[in-house]
Amino acid sequence: MHLQNLLFLFIILTTTHTTLTESSNKKTNSGPEINITKHLSFLDFSPKNRITNEDMITLLGSAAVSTEKNCIQIPENNLQYSAGRAIYSSPTRLFDPNTRLPASFNTTFSFQFQNPSDTSNSSSSGGLSFIIVPDEFTVGRPGPWLGMMNDACEDEYKVVAIEFDSRMNPEFGDPNDNHVGINLGSIVSETSVNVSDFGIRLNDGSVHRAWIMYDGHSKLLEIYLGPDETVLPSKAVYSGNIDLSPYLNEYMFIGFSGSTGNNHTQFHSICSWNFTSVSRAFLRVPSTESCESKITVENNEDHDQNIHSKTPSSFYVFLAVLVLVLTILINLYFNGKRKAKSDSDEVMVVPKEKQRPGPPNRARKFGLAEISSATRGFGELQILGSDSRSVTYKGSLLNGCNVVIKRFSRQFFSSSASDRRIMCKEVKAIGKIRHPNLVPIRGWCFDREETIVVYDFVPNGSLDKWLFGFGVLPWSRRFKVVKDVAEALSYLHSKDLAHKNVKPSSVFIDISFRAILGDFGFVLSSSESTRFESLVSQKVDVFEFGILVLEVISGRGRKSKPGELDLLDLAWAMHERDEKAKLVDRRMGQVVNPDQAVRVLEVGLMCTLNDNKGRPNMEEVVEYLNLERRVPELPSSRPVSLFPYSSTTGLCSGYSCAPFK
């Protein structure tokens, strides 16, 4: 028989043997089921435990530690219409994706509602919730939302909350102003209980203790409530079957949220907290290639017995395989020569279709067919956004990697063929560089008059969604974003390149909340000197970075509403009145470092100075932010000519500064 046919037969026999072996050992290769237990305990939040607590508890919004009470307090001061969160900093496994079972957990905590001295009991209100949320940086809305959620993420934000509410909001279905509610993915409670029936008044000023117990196997939820320093009450305020699995990711964050309303305020204090969870998982048994030979079988008799018990079924499978092999042999005998010729031709053709492999992290050229397949034929459902010059799609490559594909309009290059050539050159130049704070260019497609750029996909979206839509970003996150973008621009400028499109929608957030600068503007102008063009564009990058800093600190967009000052005008006006601190986003509450925020704001204003009047380069900006260099004093009043480039240069028209667009 032909050698190739013998090889084919050998592969079949080998594959069959492997399949039988894996099938017979399937049960032994599945690891044992184990319980993963997590326990945390905070007896109090006193100053002596402050270092430990600060490492383990993340305070957001108006939440703070009260050294007087040794408790976490929401809000920190007598603030109206404010919200805050206290979140355990590490995620907790609360759902097993294999068995689709939620974890079992129990938690107990002592809490106190207190009314300010200048308000009466009837006019005070607010609420506190024990929450299970998917992240540790979102702050929900104040008022009746209790800091649990906000309207921007209500439809997609997984949350489980047990609320202790001292205000009645009929629009949310509250039974009265003294109730416990169970919230599942919604601000409207799934079930509410009037705790007055149990002799409890939440806002009477006393310290209460809550016990929340959940059995993931039976889906039983129990809530107990009573005075502090007592044993578990004999009767639960709520007991019922609730499936939490639709509202859980595998890993979630646990903690507390609270809020106050308009013209109403109340102090909510968490004085102690214990939590224990138990989730099920399976251990993975090491493979035979690694260390199976080192594993000692303690019961050889049972092992041999299992092998003998599987012999009959394996024998029948072997007979079936033998019949299959004989059939294949007969087929190969009658069609051997034709099959050999066909296989020989195939071997000659396949290598010609394969591309030469390149370095895994280097940008490469894509074919138009591959791009079309990744975007499902540039389907409408794949569109992420569009503007006057391009349409952006989400795509998936054949290897499973998610990418962002930006397809430029053909009409955009119709005026000058040199524009397209210059852009192609710059795309390839930027595709060669790699930096932790720059979105990698995975490749490009310049085919059949198509101009397409392929980026890595960043799952957490762009900064503008976090600043203006997903709740309130804490100051620590905002400061990190500013430094990350500054590092990215400094590195880009050091390579004689420029970004030319610095704005919140071009800054993306990865899963570790690192800011990554992407969506490059590229060169779209027939400039005679590319080096001169890049130099001028770098100065515009610095200007745009200054505006970005103002947006991050203030939580406002750069464009103004009718009758209001633009953000840059407002910032300079605040500086002239020495009131820059008023520009800091008040939604961040009391956790902001005011001196640090003002210093960063001054760096942002410095970036908007005229180039010959003190505008720094990005290397200097990084040194300012890292405290490696003293920040120079700003002029006492706004410069006469703030914008150094006229609209005729194509670089800056107003402070929107859209270069080469």
PDB file of C-alpha atoms in Angstrom, residues 33 82 105 216 322 347 374 478 494 497 526 563 606 611:
ATOM      1  CA  GLU A  33     -15.371  19.180  44.254  1.00  0.00           C
ATOM      2  CA  SER A  82     -25.239  63.056  48.437  1.00  0.00           C
ATOM      3  CA  PHE A 105     -22.939  33.529  52.365  1.00  0.00           C
ATOM      4  CA  GLY A 216     -26.936  29.025  47.454  1.00  0.00           C
ATOM      5  CA  LEU A 322     -12.102  -2.519  13.406  1.00  0.00           C
ATOM      6  CA  VAL A 347       0.083  19.503  -0.549  1.00  0.00           C
ATOM      7  CA  ALA A 374     -14.471  39.941  11.065  1.00  0.00           C
ATOM      8  CA  ARG A 478      -9.302  60.455  37.693  1.00  0.00           C
ATOM      9  CA  SER A 494       9.603  61.140  21.989  1.00  0.00           C
ATOM     10  CA  LEU A 497       4.905  61.306  16.382  1.00  0.00           C
ATOM     11  CA  SER A 526      -0.454  67.393   2.092  1.00  0.00           C
ATOM     12  CA  GLY A 563     -25.778  81.164  27.870  1.00  0.00           C
ATOM     13  CA  MET A 606      -0.612  75.778  31.764  1.00  0.00           C
ATOM     14  CA  ASP A 611       3.467  78.189  22.955  1.00  0.00           C
TER      15      ASP A 611
END
